[in-house]
Coordinates of C-alpha atoms and ligand atoms in Angstrom, one line a residue:
M1 CA 17.4 -4.9 41.6
S2 CA 19.4 -7.7 42.9
Q3 CA 21.9 -9.7 40.9
E4 CA 19.9 -12.9 41.1
S5 CA 17.0 -11.5 39.1
I6 CA 19.1 -11.2 36.0
A7 CA 18.1 -14.3 34.1
L8 CA 20.2 -13.6 31.0
R9 CA 23.1 -11.3 30.4
A10 CA 24.7 -10.8 27.0
A11 CA 27.9 -8.8 27.2
G12 CA 30.0 -7.3 24.4
I13 CA 28.2 -9.2 21.6
S14 CA 29.6 -8.7 18.1
K15 CA 28.5 -10.3 14.8
N16 CA 29.8 -9.6 11.3
F17 CA 28.3 -10.7 8.0
G18 CA 31.3 -10.2 5.7
P19 CA 31.8 -6.4 5.7
V20 CA 28.5 -5.7 7.6
H21 CA 29.0 -5.1 11.3
A22 CA 25.6 -6.2 12.4
L23 CA 26.4 -6.1 16.1
R24 CA 29.3 -4.3 17.8
G25 CA 29.6 -4.8 21.5
V26 CA 26.0 -5.0 22.5
E27 CA 25.0 -5.3 26.2
V28 CA 21.6 -6.7 27.2
E29 CA 20.2 -7.9 30.5
L30 CA 16.9 -9.7 30.8
R31 CA 15.4 -9.8 34.3
S32 CA 12.9 -12.3 35.6
G33 CA 9.4 -11.0 35.7
E34 CA 10.3 -8.0 33.5
V35 CA 9.7 -7.1 29.9
T36 CA 12.8 -5.6 28.2
A37 CA 12.0 -3.9 24.9
L38 CA 14.7 -4.0 22.2
M39 CA 14.4 -1.0 19.9
G40 CA 16.3 0.4 17.0
E41 CA 15.9 1.3 13.3
N42 CA 15.6 -1.3 10.6
G43 CA 18.9 -3.0 10.3
A44 CA 20.0 -2.0 13.8
G45 CA 20.7 -5.6 14.7
K46 CA 17.7 -6.6 16.8
S47 CA 16.9 -9.9 15.0
T48 CA 20.6 -10.8 14.8
L49 CA 20.8 -10.4 18.5
L50 CA 17.8 -12.7 19.1
K51 CA 19.3 -15.2 16.6
I52 CA 22.4 -15.3 18.6
L53 CA 20.4 -15.9 21.9
N54 CA 18.6 -18.7 20.1
G55 CA 21.8 -20.4 18.9
D56 CA 21.0 -19.8 15.2
Y57 CA 24.3 -17.8 14.9
R58 CA 27.5 -18.0 16.9
P59 CA 28.7 -14.5 17.9
D60 CA 32.1 -13.3 16.7
G61 CA 32.7 -11.8 20.1
G62 CA 31.2 -11.4 23.6
S63 CA 29.6 -13.8 26.1
L64 CA 26.3 -15.1 27.3
E65 CA 25.3 -15.9 30.9
I66 CA 22.2 -17.5 32.2
D67 CA 21.6 -17.2 35.9
G68 CA 25.2 -16.0 36.2
R69 CA 26.7 -19.0 34.5
P70 CA 28.4 -18.8 31.2
V71 CA 26.7 -20.6 28.3
E72 CA 27.4 -21.2 24.7
F73 CA 24.7 -22.3 22.2
S74 CA 25.6 -24.1 19.0
D75 CA 22.0 -24.5 17.9
P76 CA 18.5 -23.8 19.0
S77 CA 18.1 -27.0 20.9
D78 CA 20.9 -25.9 23.3
A79 CA 19.0 -22.7 23.9
R80 CA 15.8 -24.6 24.6
R81 CA 17.6 -26.9 27.1
A82 CA 18.7 -23.8 28.9
G83 CA 15.1 -22.6 29.1
L84 CA 15.3 -20.0 26.5
R85 CA 12.9 -19.7 23.5
V86 CA 12.9 -17.2 20.7
I87 CA 9.7 -16.6 18.7
A88 CA 10.7 -15.7 15.2
Q89 CA 8.7 -13.2 13.2
E90 CA 7.9 -15.6 10.5
P91 CA 6.1 -18.7 11.8
E92 CA 6.9 -22.0 10.2
I93 CA 3.6 -23.9 10.1
I94 CA 3.2 -27.5 8.8
A95 CA 0.2 -27.3 6.5
A96 CA -0.9 -30.9 6.6
V97 CA -1.1 -31.4 10.3
S98 CA -3.3 -30.0 13.2
V99 CA -2.6 -27.0 15.4
A100 CA -1.9 -29.5 18.2
E101 CA 0.8 -31.3 16.2
N102 CA 2.2 -28.0 15.1
I103 CA 2.5 -26.8 18.7
F104 CA 4.1 -30.0 20.0
V105 CA 6.2 -30.7 16.9
G106 CA 9.6 -32.1 17.9
D107 CA 8.1 -33.1 21.3
L108 CA 5.7 -35.8 20.1
G109 CA 7.8 -38.8 21.3
G110 CA 7.5 -41.8 18.9
V111 CA 6.2 -44.4 21.2
G112 CA 3.0 -43.6 23.1
F113 CA 1.8 -41.0 20.6
N114 CA -1.9 -40.6 21.2
R115 CA -3.7 -38.1 19.0
R116 CA -6.6 -37.6 21.3
A117 CA -4.4 -37.0 24.3
L118 CA -2.4 -34.5 22.3
I119 CA -5.5 -32.6 21.3
E120 CA -6.7 -32.6 24.9
R121 CA -3.4 -31.4 26.2
T122 CA -3.4 -28.6 23.5
R123 CA -6.9 -27.5 24.6
T124 CA -5.7 -27.3 28.1
E125 CA -2.8 -25.1 27.1
L126 CA -4.9 -22.9 24.8
R127 CA -7.3 -22.3 27.7
R128 CA -4.4 -21.6 30.1
W129 CA -3.1 -18.8 27.9
G130 CA -6.5 -17.5 26.9
F131 CA -6.0 -18.5 23.2
D132 CA -8.9 -21.0 23.2
R133 CA -11.3 -18.8 21.4
A134 CA -8.8 -17.8 18.7
L135 CA -7.4 -21.2 17.9
R136 CA -8.8 -24.7 17.6
A137 CA -6.6 -27.6 18.6
D138 CA -7.7 -29.8 15.7
A139 CA -7.7 -27.1 13.0
L140 CA -5.4 -27.8 10.1
G141 CA -2.2 -25.8 9.6
S142 CA -3.3 -25.0 6.0
D143 CA -6.5 -23.4 7.3
L144 CA -4.9 -20.9 9.6
S145 CA -4.9 -17.1 9.0
P146 CA -1.6 -15.3 9.3
A147 CA -2.6 -14.1 12.8
Q148 CA -3.4 -17.7 13.9
R149 CA -0.1 -18.9 12.6
Q150 CA 1.6 -16.4 14.7
L151 CA -0.4 -17.5 17.8
V152 CA 0.7 -21.1 17.1
E153 CA 4.3 -20.0 17.0
I154 CA 3.8 -18.3 20.4
M155 CA 2.1 -21.4 21.9
R156 CA 5.0 -23.6 20.7
A157 CA 7.3 -21.5 22.9
V158 CA 5.2 -21.2 26.0
V159 CA 4.1 -24.9 26.3
S160 CA 7.7 -25.8 27.2
R161 CA 7.6 -23.3 30.2
P162 CA 10.8 -21.4 29.3
R163 CA 12.3 -19.0 31.8
I164 CA 13.4 -16.6 29.1
I165 CA 11.3 -15.8 26.1
C166 CA 12.0 -13.4 23.2
F167 CA 9.5 -12.0 20.8
D168 CA 10.6 -10.6 17.4
E169 CA 7.9 -8.2 16.2
P170 CA 5.1 -10.5 17.3
T171 CA 2.2 -8.1 16.5
S172 CA 3.0 -7.4 12.9
S173 CA 0.5 -9.9 11.6
L174 CA -2.0 -9.6 14.5
G175 CA -5.2 -7.7 14.7
D176 CA -6.3 -5.7 17.8
E177 CA -8.0 -8.7 19.4
E178 CA -5.0 -11.0 19.0
V179 CA -2.7 -8.2 20.3
A180 CA -4.9 -8.1 23.4
L181 CA -4.5 -11.9 23.8
L182 CA -0.7 -11.6 23.4
F183 CA -0.4 -8.8 25.9
S184 CA -2.3 -10.8 28.5
L185 CA -0.2 -13.8 27.8
I186 CA 2.9 -11.7 28.4
R187 CA 1.5 -10.4 31.7
Q188 CA 0.9 -14.0 32.7
L189 CA 4.5 -14.9 31.8
Q190 CA 5.7 -11.9 33.9
D191 CA 3.7 -13.1 36.9
D192 CA 5.3 -16.5 36.5
G193 CA 8.7 -14.8 36.7
V194 CA 9.7 -15.3 33.1
A195 CA 12.2 -12.9 31.6
V196 CA 10.8 -11.4 28.4
A197 CA 12.5 -9.6 25.5
Y198 CA 10.2 -7.8 23.1
V199 CA 11.1 -6.3 19.7
S200 CA 8.6 -3.9 18.1
H201 CA 8.5 -0.6 16.1
R202 CA 5.2 0.4 17.7
M203 CA 5.9 2.9 20.4
A204 CA 2.5 2.6 22.0
E205 CA 3.1 -1.1 22.6
I206 CA 6.4 -0.4 24.1
F207 CA 5.0 2.0 26.6
Q208 CA 2.2 -0.4 27.5
L209 CA 4.4 -3.4 28.0
A210 CA 8.0 -2.7 28.8
D211 CA 9.8 -2.2 32.1
R212 CA 13.0 -1.3 30.4
I213 CA 14.1 -0.4 26.9
T214 CA 17.4 -1.2 25.3
V215 CA 18.3 0.8 22.2
L216 CA 20.6 -0.3 19.4
R217 CA 21.8 1.9 16.6
D218 CA 23.8 0.6 13.6
G219 CA 24.7 -2.5 15.5
A220 CA 26.0 -0.5 18.5
F221 CA 24.6 -0.4 22.0
V222 CA 23.1 3.0 22.7
G223 CA 21.8 2.5 26.2
T224 CA 19.2 0.9 28.5
K225 CA 16.5 3.0 30.3
R226 CA 13.6 2.2 32.6
V227 CA 10.4 3.1 30.8
S228 CA 9.6 5.7 33.5
E229 CA 12.9 7.5 32.7
T230 CA 12.2 8.1 29.0
D231 CA 9.5 9.2 26.6
H232 CA 8.7 9.0 22.9
D233 CA 11.0 11.8 21.7
D234 CA 13.9 10.7 23.9
L235 CA 13.6 7.1 22.4
V236 CA 13.5 8.5 18.9
R237 CA 16.6 10.5 19.6
M238 CA 18.3 7.4 20.9
M239 CA 17.3 5.3 17.9
V240 CA 17.7 7.8 15.1
G241 CA 20.5 9.9 16.6
R242 CA 18.5 13.1 15.9
D243 CA 15.2 14.7 16.5
L244 CA 12.5 14.1 13.9
E245 CA 10.4 16.8 12.5
K246 CA 6.6 16.8 12.6
F247 CA 5.5 13.3 12.2
F248 CA 2.6 13.8 9.8
H249 CA 3.1 16.3 7.0
R250 CA -0.2 16.3 5.3
D251 CA -1.4 19.5 3.6
R252 CA -4.4 18.9 1.6
A253 CA -3.6 19.1 -2.1
A254 CA -5.8 20.6 -4.8
L255 CA -8.1 17.8 -5.9
G256 CA -8.2 16.9 -9.6
E257 CA -10.3 14.5 -11.7
T258 CA -11.8 11.4 -10.2
V259 CA -9.1 8.8 -10.8
L260 CA -10.9 5.7 -9.4
E261 CA -14.6 5.1 -9.0
L262 CA -15.9 1.8 -7.8
I263 CA -19.7 1.3 -8.3
G264 CA -21.3 -1.7 -6.5
V265 CA -18.1 -3.7 -6.8
G266 CA -18.2 -7.2 -5.4
N267 CA -16.7 -10.7 -5.5
E268 CA -16.4 -13.5 -3.0
H269 CA -14.4 -11.2 -0.7
V270 CA -16.1 -7.8 -0.8
T271 CA -19.7 -6.8 -1.3
D272 CA -21.3 -3.8 -3.0
V273 CA -18.4 -1.4 -2.6
D274 CA -18.8 2.2 -3.7
L275 CA -15.7 4.3 -3.4
T276 CA -14.0 7.2 -5.2
V277 CA -10.5 8.7 -5.1
R278 CA -9.5 11.9 -6.9
A279 CA -6.2 13.0 -8.2
G280 CA -4.2 14.6 -5.3
E281 CA -6.3 12.9 -2.7
V282 CA -5.2 10.4 0.0
V283 CA -8.0 8.1 1.0
G284 CA -7.6 5.9 4.1
V285 CA -9.3 2.5 4.5
A286 CA -9.7 1.5 8.1
G287 CA -11.3 -1.6 9.7
L288 CA -10.5 -4.6 11.8
V289 CA -8.4 -7.4 10.6
G290 CA -10.6 -9.6 8.4
A291 CA -12.9 -6.7 7.4
G292 CA -11.9 -7.0 3.8
R293 CA -9.5 -4.1 3.4
S294 CA -6.6 -6.1 1.8
E295 CA -9.2 -8.0 -0.3
L296 CA -10.5 -4.7 -1.6
M297 CA -7.0 -3.6 -2.6
K298 CA -6.5 -6.9 -4.4
T299 CA -9.8 -6.5 -6.2
I300 CA -8.7 -3.1 -7.5
A301 CA -5.3 -4.6 -8.4
G302 CA -6.8 -7.5 -10.3
D303 CA -5.7 -10.3 -8.0
Y304 CA -9.3 -11.0 -7.1
P305 CA -11.3 -9.9 -10.1
A306 CA -14.6 -8.2 -9.4
T307 CA -17.7 -10.3 -10.4
A308 CA -20.2 -7.5 -9.8
G309 CA -20.2 -3.8 -10.3
R310 CA -17.9 -1.5 -12.3
I311 CA -14.4 -0.2 -11.9
V312 CA -14.0 3.2 -13.6
V313 CA -10.5 4.6 -14.0
S314 CA -10.2 8.2 -15.1
G315 CA -13.7 8.1 -16.5
E316 CA -13.3 4.8 -18.4
V317 CA -14.8 1.6 -17.4
R318 CA -11.9 -0.9 -17.1
S319 CA -12.0 -4.6 -17.1
I320 CA -9.5 -5.6 -14.4
R321 CA -9.2 -9.4 -14.6
Q322 CA -5.6 -9.8 -13.6
P323 CA -2.7 -7.6 -12.2
S324 CA -1.4 -6.7 -15.6
D325 CA -4.7 -5.0 -16.4
S326 CA -4.4 -2.8 -13.3
I327 CA -0.8 -2.0 -14.1
R328 CA -1.8 -1.0 -17.6
A329 CA -4.5 1.2 -16.1
G330 CA -1.8 3.1 -14.2
I331 CA -2.4 1.5 -10.8
G332 CA 0.5 0.6 -8.5
F333 CA 0.0 -1.8 -5.6
A334 CA 2.3 -2.4 -2.7
P335 CA 0.7 -5.4 -1.0
E336 CA 0.7 -6.2 2.7
E337 CA 2.6 -9.5 2.3
R338 CA 5.5 -7.8 0.6
K339 CA 8.1 -10.5 1.0
A340 CA 5.9 -13.2 -0.4
E341 CA 4.2 -11.2 -3.1
A342 CA 6.6 -8.6 -4.2
L343 CA 10.2 -9.3 -3.6
L344 CA 12.8 -11.2 -5.6
L345 CA 15.0 -12.3 -2.6
Q346 CA 17.7 -13.6 -4.8
R347 CA 18.2 -10.4 -6.7
S348 CA 19.9 -7.1 -5.7
V349 CA 18.4 -4.2 -3.9
R350 CA 18.8 -2.2 -7.1
D351 CA 17.0 -4.7 -9.3
N352 CA 14.2 -4.9 -6.8
A353 CA 13.8 -1.2 -6.4
A354 CA 13.7 -0.6 -10.2
L355 CA 11.4 -3.4 -11.1
V356 CA 7.7 -3.4 -11.9
V357 CA 6.3 -6.9 -11.7
L358 CA 3.6 -8.5 -13.9
K359 CA 3.0 -11.6 -11.8
S360 CA 0.1 -13.0 -13.7
L361 CA 2.0 -13.2 -17.0
A362 CA 4.8 -15.2 -15.2
R363 CA 7.4 -13.1 -16.7
W364 CA 9.1 -9.9 -15.7
I365 CA 9.2 -6.6 -17.2
F366 CA 12.2 -4.6 -16.2
V367 CA 12.0 -0.9 -16.2
R368 CA 15.6 -0.3 -17.0
G369 CA 15.6 3.4 -17.7
R370 CA 18.4 5.3 -16.2
A371 CA 16.1 7.9 -14.8
E372 CA 14.0 5.2 -13.0
R373 CA 17.1 3.8 -11.5
A374 CA 18.3 7.1 -10.2
L375 CA 14.9 7.7 -8.8
A376 CA 14.9 4.4 -7.0
Q377 CA 18.4 5.2 -5.7
E378 CA 17.1 8.5 -4.3
Y379 CA 14.3 6.7 -2.5
I380 CA 16.7 4.2 -1.1
Q381 CA 18.5 7.0 0.5
R382 CA 15.5 8.8 1.7
L383 CA 14.1 5.7 3.4
R384 CA 17.5 5.0 4.9
I385 CA 17.7 1.5 3.5
R386 CA 20.5 -0.1 5.4
T387 CA 22.5 -2.1 2.9
P388 CA 26.2 -2.3 2.2
S389 CA 25.5 -1.5 -1.4
S390 CA 22.7 -1.4 -4.0
E391 CA 24.1 -4.8 -5.2
Q392 CA 23.4 -6.6 -2.0
L393 CA 20.8 -9.5 -2.3
V394 CA 17.5 -8.4 -0.9
G395 CA 17.3 -11.7 1.0
N396 CA 20.2 -10.6 3.2
L397 CA 18.5 -7.4 4.4
S398 CA 16.7 -7.1 7.7
G399 CA 13.0 -7.5 7.6
G400 CA 12.2 -3.8 7.7
N401 CA 14.7 -2.9 5.0
Q402 CA 13.1 -5.5 2.7
Q403 CA 9.8 -3.7 3.2
K404 CA 11.5 -0.4 2.4
V405 CA 12.8 -1.7 -0.9
V406 CA 9.3 -2.7 -2.1
L407 CA 7.9 0.7 -1.0
A408 CA 10.8 2.5 -2.7
R409 CA 9.9 0.8 -5.9
W410 CA 6.3 1.9 -5.8
L411 CA 6.8 5.3 -4.4
A412 CA 9.3 5.9 -7.2
T413 CA 7.0 4.9 -10.1
K414 CA 4.4 7.6 -9.7
P415 CA 1.4 5.7 -11.0
R416 CA -1.9 7.4 -11.5
L417 CA -3.3 5.6 -8.5
L418 CA -1.2 4.0 -5.7
L419 CA -2.5 1.4 -3.4
L420 CA -0.5 1.0 -0.2
D421 CA -1.5 -1.8 2.1
E422 CA 0.0 -1.3 5.6
P423 CA 2.8 0.8 4.2
T424 CA 4.7 1.3 7.5
R425 CA 4.3 -2.1 9.1
G426 CA 7.7 -3.3 10.4
I427 CA 9.2 0.0 9.4
D428 CA 11.2 2.2 11.9
V429 CA 10.1 5.5 13.2
G430 CA 12.5 7.6 11.1
A431 CA 11.5 6.0 7.8
K432 CA 7.8 6.2 8.8
S433 CA 7.8 9.9 8.8
E434 CA 9.7 9.9 5.5
I435 CA 7.0 7.7 4.0
Y436 CA 4.3 10.1 5.2
A437 CA 6.2 12.9 3.5
I438 CA 6.5 11.0 0.3
I439 CA 2.8 10.2 0.3
D440 CA 2.1 13.9 0.8
E441 CA 4.5 14.8 -2.1
L442 CA 2.8 12.3 -4.4
A443 CA -0.6 13.7 -3.6
H444 CA 0.7 17.2 -4.5
Q445 CA 2.0 15.8 -7.8
G446 CA -1.6 14.7 -8.5
V447 CA -1.3 11.0 -7.7
A448 CA -4.4 9.4 -6.1
V449 CA -3.5 7.3 -3.1
I450 CA -5.3 4.7 -1.1
V451 CA -3.7 3.8 2.3
V452 CA -4.9 0.7 4.2
S453 CA -3.7 0.8 7.8
S454 CA -4.5 -0.8 11.2
E455 CA -2.9 2.0 13.0
L456 CA -5.6 4.6 13.6
P457 CA -3.2 7.5 14.3
E458 CA -1.6 6.8 10.9
I459 CA -5.0 6.7 9.1
L460 CA -6.0 9.9 10.8
G461 CA -2.6 11.5 10.1
V462 CA -2.3 10.7 6.3
S463 CA -5.9 10.7 5.0
D464 CA -8.0 13.4 3.5
R465 CA -11.0 11.1 3.7
I466 CA -11.5 7.8 5.4
Y467 CA -13.6 4.7 4.4
V468 CA -14.3 2.2 7.2
M469 CA -14.9 -1.4 6.3
S470 CA -16.7 -4.1 8.2
D471 CA -17.5 -7.6 7.0
G472 CA -16.5 -7.0 3.4
R473 CA -18.6 -3.8 3.0
I474 CA -18.0 -0.1 3.4
S475 CA -19.7 0.7 6.7
G476 CA -19.0 4.4 6.7
E477 CA -17.2 7.3 5.3
L478 CA -15.6 10.2 7.2
D479 CA -14.0 13.4 6.2
R480 CA -10.7 14.1 7.8
K481 CA -12.1 16.9 9.9
D482 CA -14.9 14.7 11.4
A483 CA -12.8 11.6 11.9
T484 CA -11.7 10.4 15.4
E485 CA -10.5 7.1 16.6
E486 CA -13.8 6.5 18.4
R487 CA -15.9 7.1 15.3
I488 CA -13.7 4.9 13.2
L489 CA -13.9 2.1 15.7
A490 CA -17.6 2.4 16.1
L491 CA -18.0 2.0 12.3
A492 CA -15.5 -0.8 12.2
M493 CA -17.4 -2.8 14.8
N494 CA -20.6 -2.4 12.8
D495 CA -21.5 -5.9 12.0
I496 CA -19.6 -7.7 14.8
S497 CA -22.3 -7.4 17.3
A498 CA -25.1 -8.2 14.8
Ligands
ATP1 N1 22.5 -13.4 6.6 C1 23.0 -12.1 6.4 N2 23.9 -11.8 5.5 C2 24.3 -10.5 5.3 N3 23.8 -9.5 6.1 C3 22.9 -9.7 7.0 C4 22.4 -11.0 7.3 N4 21.6 -11.0 8.3 C5 21.5 -9.7 8.7 N5 22.3 -9.0 7.9 C6 22.5 -7.5 8.1 O1 22.8 -7.2 9.5 C7 22.1 -6.0 9.9 C8 21.2 -6.2 11.0 O2 20.1 -6.9 10.6 P1 18.9 -7.3 11.6 O3 18.0 -8.3 10.8 O4 19.5 -7.8 12.9 O5 18.2 -5.9 11.8 P2 16.9 -5.6 12.7 O6 17.3 -4.7 13.8 O7 16.2 -6.8 13.1 O8 16.0 -4.8 11.6 P3 14.4 -4.8 11.3 O9 13.8 -3.8 12.2 O10 14.4 -4.3 9.9 O11 13.9 -6.2 11.5 C9 21.5 -5.5 8.6 O12 22.3 -4.5 8.0 C10 21.3 -6.7 7.7 O13 21.3 -6.4 6.4
MG2 MG1 14.4 -7.7 12.6

């Protein structure tokens, strides 16, 4: 490739946060018309690098060049003027205004502001990028789903026609359909000669999208390869520094009593759900985004009380009206929106890992036992939580490491029934296989586990039995030995065509 095609070059980039060396001499080149994937374990420094490119942070060392000319950004508006946009993982959406205003925020120009023209312009943009069926220009910010919020964040970047665009785990809140929209948008950007950087922990996406892959480990630059020169195992080795054992460790455990039985359970989110889980069993719940999987978990956990049917826990009908009722029944729940729902960002890693939360009572019950804490510490090690010490504030950890802290807490508590909603979302490949091993161990210790996941290989890998949901109902049930991706998808699409 010729020199001219390098749109952005970052050389020798370093960044420290106190004693933490987040980046140590990182090298990245982004080429026009190419997708460069940035990969590395949780805490490797990927988001920090993007924040430096965006002008959020000043690097402690190194240099940036755009089109061969040195640049320095002191804030995001500098980066924007240079034609560079970074799409952060967590969209900031203004609730009280429309999608159109959210997209063109900061670009509205006081004088000739004309709402109708703005809506029209937004519609044109949405059509141009193929987002017009997923987003309405006049919808209110407060009415958007997490996936739609992410799409708004993406639109915000592309409408300014940047020449360099960086995505930080853009698919983590997207369903399959929105992922397809995003991928075709990225192809369009490539055709337009835009240089794209793409951070993701999902290998399949990387192999679908990327031309080159740059790997970071512990803040250091490991290397850059063309996608044709590498494969899954090679990338894992580059990221983790070692080979990983077999990815899924499931051995079917001996099944005990029925721990959970739902009989005709329903509320405004789910309808007529029959489901059982036995001690030692791992049950997967599959379905498309919006099928009601998370809502079902929240129904069992007491966030959305059931208004119909019965919930039977270990043979006893329980009234689960609020989260404290489910905790008392021995049910642990690691929700999907971990940061919002489960973490105390201003407290330490140790406190968060050793804490069981009773949200509804608006007070905290601290499980202070020494044994609990030691257990939490053990899980912190097993999940490779990258933190300078267990006293670090959780708010200062990388996104994936925050996820790991919540999971460590729940995995360490050994409830009777454990509900895990998207347990490996945002989590790196090394910790993923460790989480599967822990789920397997818990099953062998007689814990009943329900795993919700959008990743079919994961559902197929961890589950003994799989329920598929569609439109708030159970649309089918498959034993592990009969389950395939095709059969799950067919059941998941059940009501969509109707
Ligand atoms: N504001 C901060 N204060 C202290 N440490 C920080 C801060 N921001 C990041 N770090 C640390 O810098 C390191 C790199 O974090 P970064 O967010 O870049 O990781 P990442 O590769 O994006 O990980 P993930 O895959 O989990 O998102 C981590 O050890 C993190 O704890
Ligand atoms: Mg990150």
